[in-house]
PDB file of C-alpha atoms in Angstrom:
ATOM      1  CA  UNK Y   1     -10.575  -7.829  24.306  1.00  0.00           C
ATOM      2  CA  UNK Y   2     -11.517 -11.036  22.944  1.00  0.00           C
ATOM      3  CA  UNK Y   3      -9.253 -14.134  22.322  1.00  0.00           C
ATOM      4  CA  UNK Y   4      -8.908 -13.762  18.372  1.00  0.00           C
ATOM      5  CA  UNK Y   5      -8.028  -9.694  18.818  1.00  0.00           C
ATOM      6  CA  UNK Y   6      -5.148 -10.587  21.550  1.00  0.00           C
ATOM      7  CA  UNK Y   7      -3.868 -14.172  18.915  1.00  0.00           C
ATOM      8  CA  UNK Y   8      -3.597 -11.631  16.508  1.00  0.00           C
ATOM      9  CA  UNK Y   9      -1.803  -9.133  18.119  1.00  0.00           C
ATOM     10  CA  UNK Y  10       1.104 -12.184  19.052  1.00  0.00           C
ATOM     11  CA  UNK Y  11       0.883 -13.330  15.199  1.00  0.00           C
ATOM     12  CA  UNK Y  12       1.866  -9.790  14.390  1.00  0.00           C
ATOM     13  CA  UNK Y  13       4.602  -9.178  17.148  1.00  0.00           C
ATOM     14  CA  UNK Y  14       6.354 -12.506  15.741  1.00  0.00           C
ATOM     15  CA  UNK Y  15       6.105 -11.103  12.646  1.00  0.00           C
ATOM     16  CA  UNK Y  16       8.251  -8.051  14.206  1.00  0.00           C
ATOM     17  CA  UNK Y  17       5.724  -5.783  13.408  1.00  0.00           C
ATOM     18  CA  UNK Y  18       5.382  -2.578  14.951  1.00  0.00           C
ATOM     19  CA  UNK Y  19       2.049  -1.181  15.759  1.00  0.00           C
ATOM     20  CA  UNK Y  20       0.362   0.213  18.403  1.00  0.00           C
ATOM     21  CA  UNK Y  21      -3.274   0.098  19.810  1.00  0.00           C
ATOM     22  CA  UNK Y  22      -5.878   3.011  19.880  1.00  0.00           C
ATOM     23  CA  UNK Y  23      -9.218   3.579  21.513  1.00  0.00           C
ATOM     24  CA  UNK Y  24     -12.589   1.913  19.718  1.00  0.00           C
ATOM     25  CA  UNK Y  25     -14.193   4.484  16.952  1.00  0.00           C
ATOM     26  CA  UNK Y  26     -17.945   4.292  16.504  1.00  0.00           C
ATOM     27  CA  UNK Y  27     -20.384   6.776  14.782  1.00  0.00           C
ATOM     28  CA  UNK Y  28     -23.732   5.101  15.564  1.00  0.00           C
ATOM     29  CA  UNK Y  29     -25.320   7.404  13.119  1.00  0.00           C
ATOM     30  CA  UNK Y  30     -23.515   6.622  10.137  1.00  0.00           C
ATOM     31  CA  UNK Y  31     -22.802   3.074  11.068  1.00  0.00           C
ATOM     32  CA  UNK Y  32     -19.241   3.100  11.184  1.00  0.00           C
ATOM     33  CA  UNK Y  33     -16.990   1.198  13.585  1.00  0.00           C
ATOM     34  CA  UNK Y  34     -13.312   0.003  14.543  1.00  0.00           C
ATOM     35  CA  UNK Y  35     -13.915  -2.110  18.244  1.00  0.00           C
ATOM     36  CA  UNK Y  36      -9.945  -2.656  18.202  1.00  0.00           C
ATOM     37  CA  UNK Y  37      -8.162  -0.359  15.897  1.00  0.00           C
ATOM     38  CA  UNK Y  38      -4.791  -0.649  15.841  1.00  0.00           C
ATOM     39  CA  UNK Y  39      -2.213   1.798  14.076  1.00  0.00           C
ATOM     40  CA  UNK Y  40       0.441   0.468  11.632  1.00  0.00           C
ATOM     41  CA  UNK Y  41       4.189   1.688  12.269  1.00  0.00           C
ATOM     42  CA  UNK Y  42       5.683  -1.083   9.627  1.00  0.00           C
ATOM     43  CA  UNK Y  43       4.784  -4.083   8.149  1.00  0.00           C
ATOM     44  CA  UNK Y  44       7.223  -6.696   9.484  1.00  0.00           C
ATOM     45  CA  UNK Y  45      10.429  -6.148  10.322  1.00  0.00           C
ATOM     46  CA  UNK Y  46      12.031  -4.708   6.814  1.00  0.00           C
ATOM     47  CA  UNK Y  47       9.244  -2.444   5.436  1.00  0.00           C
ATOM     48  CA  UNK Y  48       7.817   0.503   6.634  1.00  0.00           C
ATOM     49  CA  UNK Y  49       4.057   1.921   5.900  1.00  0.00           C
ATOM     50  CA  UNK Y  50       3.336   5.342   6.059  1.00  0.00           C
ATOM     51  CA  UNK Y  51       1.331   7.447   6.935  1.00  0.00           C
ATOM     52  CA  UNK Y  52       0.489   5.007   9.259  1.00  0.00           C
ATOM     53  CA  UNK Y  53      -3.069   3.378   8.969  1.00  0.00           C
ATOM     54  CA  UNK Y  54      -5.547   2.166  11.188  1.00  0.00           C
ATOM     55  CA  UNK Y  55      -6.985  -0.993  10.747  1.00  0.00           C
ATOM     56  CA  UNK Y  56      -8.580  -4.068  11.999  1.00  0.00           C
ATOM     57  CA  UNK Y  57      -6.175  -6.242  13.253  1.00  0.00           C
ATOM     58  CA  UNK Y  58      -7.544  -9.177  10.668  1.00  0.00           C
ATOM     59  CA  UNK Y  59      -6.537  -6.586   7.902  1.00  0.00           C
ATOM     60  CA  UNK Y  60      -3.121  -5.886   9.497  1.00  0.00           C
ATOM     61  CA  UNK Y  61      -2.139  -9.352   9.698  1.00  0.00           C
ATOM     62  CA  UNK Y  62      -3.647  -9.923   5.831  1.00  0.00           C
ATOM     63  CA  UNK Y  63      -1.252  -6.640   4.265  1.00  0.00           C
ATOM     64  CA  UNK Y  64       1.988  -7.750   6.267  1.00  0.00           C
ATOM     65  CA  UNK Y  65       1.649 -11.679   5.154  1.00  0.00           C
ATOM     66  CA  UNK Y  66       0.758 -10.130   1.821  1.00  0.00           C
ATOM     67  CA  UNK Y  67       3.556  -7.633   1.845  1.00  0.00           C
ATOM     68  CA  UNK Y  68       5.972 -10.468   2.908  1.00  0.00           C
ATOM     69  CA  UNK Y  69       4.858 -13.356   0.405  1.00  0.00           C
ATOM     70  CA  UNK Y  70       4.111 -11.561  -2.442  1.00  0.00           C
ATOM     71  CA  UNK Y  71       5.202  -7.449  -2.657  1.00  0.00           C
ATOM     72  CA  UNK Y  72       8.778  -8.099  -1.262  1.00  0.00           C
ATOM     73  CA  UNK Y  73       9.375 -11.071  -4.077  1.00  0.00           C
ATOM     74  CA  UNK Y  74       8.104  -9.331  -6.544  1.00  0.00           C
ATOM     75  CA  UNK Y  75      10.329  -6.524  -6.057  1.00  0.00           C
ATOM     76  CA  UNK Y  76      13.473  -8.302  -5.510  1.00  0.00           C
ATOM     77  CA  UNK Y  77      12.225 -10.499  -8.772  1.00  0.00           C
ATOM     78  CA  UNK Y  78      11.608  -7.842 -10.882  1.00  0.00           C
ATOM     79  CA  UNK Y  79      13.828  -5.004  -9.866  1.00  0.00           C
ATOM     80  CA  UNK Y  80      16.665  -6.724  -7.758  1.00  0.00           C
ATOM     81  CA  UNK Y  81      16.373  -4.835  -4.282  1.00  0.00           C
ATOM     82  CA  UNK Y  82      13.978  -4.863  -1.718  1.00  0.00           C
ATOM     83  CA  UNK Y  83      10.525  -2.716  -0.987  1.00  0.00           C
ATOM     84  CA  UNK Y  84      11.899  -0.129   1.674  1.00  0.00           C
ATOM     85  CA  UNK Y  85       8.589   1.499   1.992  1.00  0.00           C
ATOM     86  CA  UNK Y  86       4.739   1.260   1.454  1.00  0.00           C
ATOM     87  CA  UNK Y  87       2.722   4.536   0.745  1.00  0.00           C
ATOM     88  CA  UNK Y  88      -0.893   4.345   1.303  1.00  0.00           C
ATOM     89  CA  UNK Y  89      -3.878   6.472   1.079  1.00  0.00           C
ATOM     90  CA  UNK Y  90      -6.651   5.086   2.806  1.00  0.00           C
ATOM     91  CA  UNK Y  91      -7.322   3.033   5.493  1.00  0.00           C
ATOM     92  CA  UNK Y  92      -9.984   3.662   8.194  1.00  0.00           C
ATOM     93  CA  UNK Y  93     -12.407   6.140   7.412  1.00  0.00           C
ATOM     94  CA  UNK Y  94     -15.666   6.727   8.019  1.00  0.00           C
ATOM     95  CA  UNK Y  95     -17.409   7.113   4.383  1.00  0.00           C
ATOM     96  CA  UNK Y  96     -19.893   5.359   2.088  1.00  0.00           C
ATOM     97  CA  UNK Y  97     -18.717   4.048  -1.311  1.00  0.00           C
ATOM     98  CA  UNK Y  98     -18.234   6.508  -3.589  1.00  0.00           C
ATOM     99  CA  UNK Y  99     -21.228   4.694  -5.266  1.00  0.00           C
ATOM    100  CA  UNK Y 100     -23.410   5.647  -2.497  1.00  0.00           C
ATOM    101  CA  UNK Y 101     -25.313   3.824   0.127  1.00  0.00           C
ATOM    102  CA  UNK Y 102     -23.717   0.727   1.601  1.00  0.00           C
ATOM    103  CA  UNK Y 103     -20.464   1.707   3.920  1.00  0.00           C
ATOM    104  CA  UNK Y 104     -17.461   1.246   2.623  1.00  0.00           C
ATOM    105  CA  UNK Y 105     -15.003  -1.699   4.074  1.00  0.00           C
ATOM    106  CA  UNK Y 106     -12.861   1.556   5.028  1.00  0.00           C
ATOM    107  CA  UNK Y 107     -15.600   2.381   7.530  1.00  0.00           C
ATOM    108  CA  UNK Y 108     -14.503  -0.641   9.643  1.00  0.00           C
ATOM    109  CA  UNK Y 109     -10.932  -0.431   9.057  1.00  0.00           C
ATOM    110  CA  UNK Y 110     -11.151  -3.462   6.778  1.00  0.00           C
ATOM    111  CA  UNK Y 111      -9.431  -1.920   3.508  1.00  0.00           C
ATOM    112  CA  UNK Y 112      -6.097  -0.672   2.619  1.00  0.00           C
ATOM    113  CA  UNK Y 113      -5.670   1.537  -0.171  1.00  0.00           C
ATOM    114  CA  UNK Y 114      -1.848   1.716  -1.842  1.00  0.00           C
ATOM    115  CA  UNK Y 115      -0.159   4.787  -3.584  1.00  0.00           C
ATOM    116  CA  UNK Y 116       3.290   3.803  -3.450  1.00  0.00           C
ATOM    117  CA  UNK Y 117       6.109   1.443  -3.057  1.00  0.00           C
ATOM    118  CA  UNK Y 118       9.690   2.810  -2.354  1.00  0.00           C
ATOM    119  CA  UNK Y 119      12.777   0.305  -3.320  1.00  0.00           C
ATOM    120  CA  UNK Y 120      15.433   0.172  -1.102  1.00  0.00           C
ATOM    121  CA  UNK Y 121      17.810   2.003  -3.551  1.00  0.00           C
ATOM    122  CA  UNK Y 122      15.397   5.263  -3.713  1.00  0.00           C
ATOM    123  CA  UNK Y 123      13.167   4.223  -6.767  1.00  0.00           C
ATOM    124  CA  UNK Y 124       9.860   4.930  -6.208  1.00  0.00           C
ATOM    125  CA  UNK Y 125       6.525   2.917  -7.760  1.00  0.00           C
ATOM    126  CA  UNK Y 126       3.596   4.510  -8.396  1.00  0.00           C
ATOM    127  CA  UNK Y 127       0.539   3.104  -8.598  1.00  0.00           C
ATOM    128  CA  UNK Y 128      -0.876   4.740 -11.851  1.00  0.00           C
ATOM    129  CA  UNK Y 129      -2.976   4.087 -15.493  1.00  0.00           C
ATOM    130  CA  UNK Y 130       0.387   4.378 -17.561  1.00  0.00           C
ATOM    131  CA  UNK Y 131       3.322   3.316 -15.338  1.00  0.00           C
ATOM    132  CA  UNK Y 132       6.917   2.416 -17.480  1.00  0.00           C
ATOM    133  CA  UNK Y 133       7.266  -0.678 -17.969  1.00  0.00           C
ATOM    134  CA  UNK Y 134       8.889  -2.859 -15.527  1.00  0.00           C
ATOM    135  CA  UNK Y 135       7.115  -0.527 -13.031  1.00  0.00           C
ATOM    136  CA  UNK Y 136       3.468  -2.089 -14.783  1.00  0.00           C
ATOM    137  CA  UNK Y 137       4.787  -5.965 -14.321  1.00  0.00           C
ATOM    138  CA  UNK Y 138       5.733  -5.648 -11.103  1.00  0.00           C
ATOM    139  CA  UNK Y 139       2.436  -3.506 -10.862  1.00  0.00           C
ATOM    140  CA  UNK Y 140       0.386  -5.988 -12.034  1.00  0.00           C
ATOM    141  CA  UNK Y 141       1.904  -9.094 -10.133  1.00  0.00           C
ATOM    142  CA  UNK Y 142       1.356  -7.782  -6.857  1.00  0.00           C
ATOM    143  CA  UNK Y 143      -2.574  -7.038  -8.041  1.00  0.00           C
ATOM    144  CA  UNK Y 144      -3.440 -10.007  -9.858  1.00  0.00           C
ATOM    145  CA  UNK Y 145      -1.679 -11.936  -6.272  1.00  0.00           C
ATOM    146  CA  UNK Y 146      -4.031 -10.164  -4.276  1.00  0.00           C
ATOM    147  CA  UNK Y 147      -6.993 -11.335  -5.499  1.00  0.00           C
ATOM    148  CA  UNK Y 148      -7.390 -14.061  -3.051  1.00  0.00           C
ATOM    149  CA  UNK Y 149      -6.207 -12.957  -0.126  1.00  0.00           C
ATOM    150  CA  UNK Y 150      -8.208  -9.742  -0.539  1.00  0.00           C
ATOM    151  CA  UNK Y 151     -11.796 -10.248  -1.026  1.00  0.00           C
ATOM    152  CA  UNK Y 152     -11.604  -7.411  -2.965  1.00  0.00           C
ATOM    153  CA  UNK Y 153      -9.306  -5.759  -5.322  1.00  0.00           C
ATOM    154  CA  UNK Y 154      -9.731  -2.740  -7.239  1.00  0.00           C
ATOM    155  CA  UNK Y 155      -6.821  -0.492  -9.419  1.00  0.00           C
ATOM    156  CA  UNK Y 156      -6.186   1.120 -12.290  1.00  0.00           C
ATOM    157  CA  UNK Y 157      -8.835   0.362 -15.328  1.00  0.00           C
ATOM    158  CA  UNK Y 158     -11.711  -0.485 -12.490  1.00  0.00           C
ATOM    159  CA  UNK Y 159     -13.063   2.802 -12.504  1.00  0.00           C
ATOM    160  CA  UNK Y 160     -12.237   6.622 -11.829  1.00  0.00           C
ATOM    161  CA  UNK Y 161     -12.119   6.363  -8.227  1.00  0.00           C
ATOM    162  CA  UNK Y 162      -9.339   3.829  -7.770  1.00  0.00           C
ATOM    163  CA  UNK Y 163      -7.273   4.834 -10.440  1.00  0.00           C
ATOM    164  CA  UNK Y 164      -4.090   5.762  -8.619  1.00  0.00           C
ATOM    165  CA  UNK Y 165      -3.779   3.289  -6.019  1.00  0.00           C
ATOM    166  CA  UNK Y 166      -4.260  -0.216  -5.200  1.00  0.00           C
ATOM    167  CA  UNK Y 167      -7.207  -1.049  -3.260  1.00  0.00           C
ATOM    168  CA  UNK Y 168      -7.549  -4.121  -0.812  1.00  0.00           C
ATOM    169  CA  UNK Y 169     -10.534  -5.536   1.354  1.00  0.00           C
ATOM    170  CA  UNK Y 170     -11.503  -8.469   3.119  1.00  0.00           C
ATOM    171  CA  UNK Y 171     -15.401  -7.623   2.567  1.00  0.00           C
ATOM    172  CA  UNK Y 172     -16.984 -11.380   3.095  1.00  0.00           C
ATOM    173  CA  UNK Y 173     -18.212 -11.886  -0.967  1.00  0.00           C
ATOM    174  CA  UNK Y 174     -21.503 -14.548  -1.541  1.00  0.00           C
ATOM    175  CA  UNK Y 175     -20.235 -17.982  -2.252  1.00  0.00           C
ATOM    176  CA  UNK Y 176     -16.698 -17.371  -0.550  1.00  0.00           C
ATOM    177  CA  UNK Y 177     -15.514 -15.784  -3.915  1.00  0.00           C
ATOM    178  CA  UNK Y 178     -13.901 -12.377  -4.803  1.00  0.00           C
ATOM    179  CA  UNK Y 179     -14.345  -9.247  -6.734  1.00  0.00           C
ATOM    180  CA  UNK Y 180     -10.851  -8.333  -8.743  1.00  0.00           C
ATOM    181  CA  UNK Y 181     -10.730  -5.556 -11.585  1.00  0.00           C
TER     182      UNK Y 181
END
């Protein structure tokens, strides 16, 4: 495994996150690979993610600093308690766009796609096109944070296909920039 795989892999264990390695994926035909997947339990040492994706460690690393900088402030800011739990809905998978043609980012394990978040005292957030109020703020913190981070950030209003969850990528955009709708 090479050097940056196995740094990662410590920055994540200080974190306390729990995760746990699996074998390479590759579909030569399609195009579609994961060299070091590795399987999301929680991300950090408060919140859980479930079910639990596979991603590229670089990915990992990106949703638990963003779920510890940005998600868990926003929630205590906006609600008063904690994130408990993250429910996603997509990570690795091997697929084009829904566009067609070019791969998706989920084809290399380099997107996370969020449903979900579950407060510590039972509320849960879902990631919608009419969510209540305070539900939209907090909502719409955590996506307008992302951009930056996330090469790529797509939600509710982008388009049909990402209308009920939160979608994140590290996709490497011309000029260093991003894509956020």
């Amino acid at each position: 495994m090479p050097g940056e795989e196995l740094a990662c892999r410590r920055r994540l264990k200080s974190m306390g996150v729990d995760f746990e390695e699996r074998k390479p994926e590759h579909d030569t035909a399609v195009g579609c690979s994961i060299p070091y997947p590795i399987v999301l339990k929680t991300l950090g040492k408060s919140i859980a993610i479930g079910p639990e994706p596979e991603l590229n460690c670089q990915m990992a690393e990106a949703a638990v600093r963003f779920a510890a900088s940005v998600i868990q402030p926003a929630a205590k800011a906006e609600f008063g308690t904690d994130i408990k739990s993250i429910g996603q809905a997509s990570a690795f998978v091997c697929r084009p766009r829904h566009a067609g043609g070019k791969l998706s980012e989920h084809a290399f394990g380099n997107a996370l796609d969020i449903a979900n978040f579950t407060l510590s005292d039972g509320k849960e957030i879902d990631v919608g096109p009419t969510p209540p109020e305070k539900d939209a703020k907090f909502l719409d913190t955590v996506r307008k944070a992302a951009c930056g981070p996330f090469k790529t950030v797509l939600g509710p209003g982008s388009d049909a296909d990402h209308s009920l969850h939160l979608h994140f990528d590290l996709e490497p955009r011309r000029n260093g920039g991003t894509f956020c709708q």
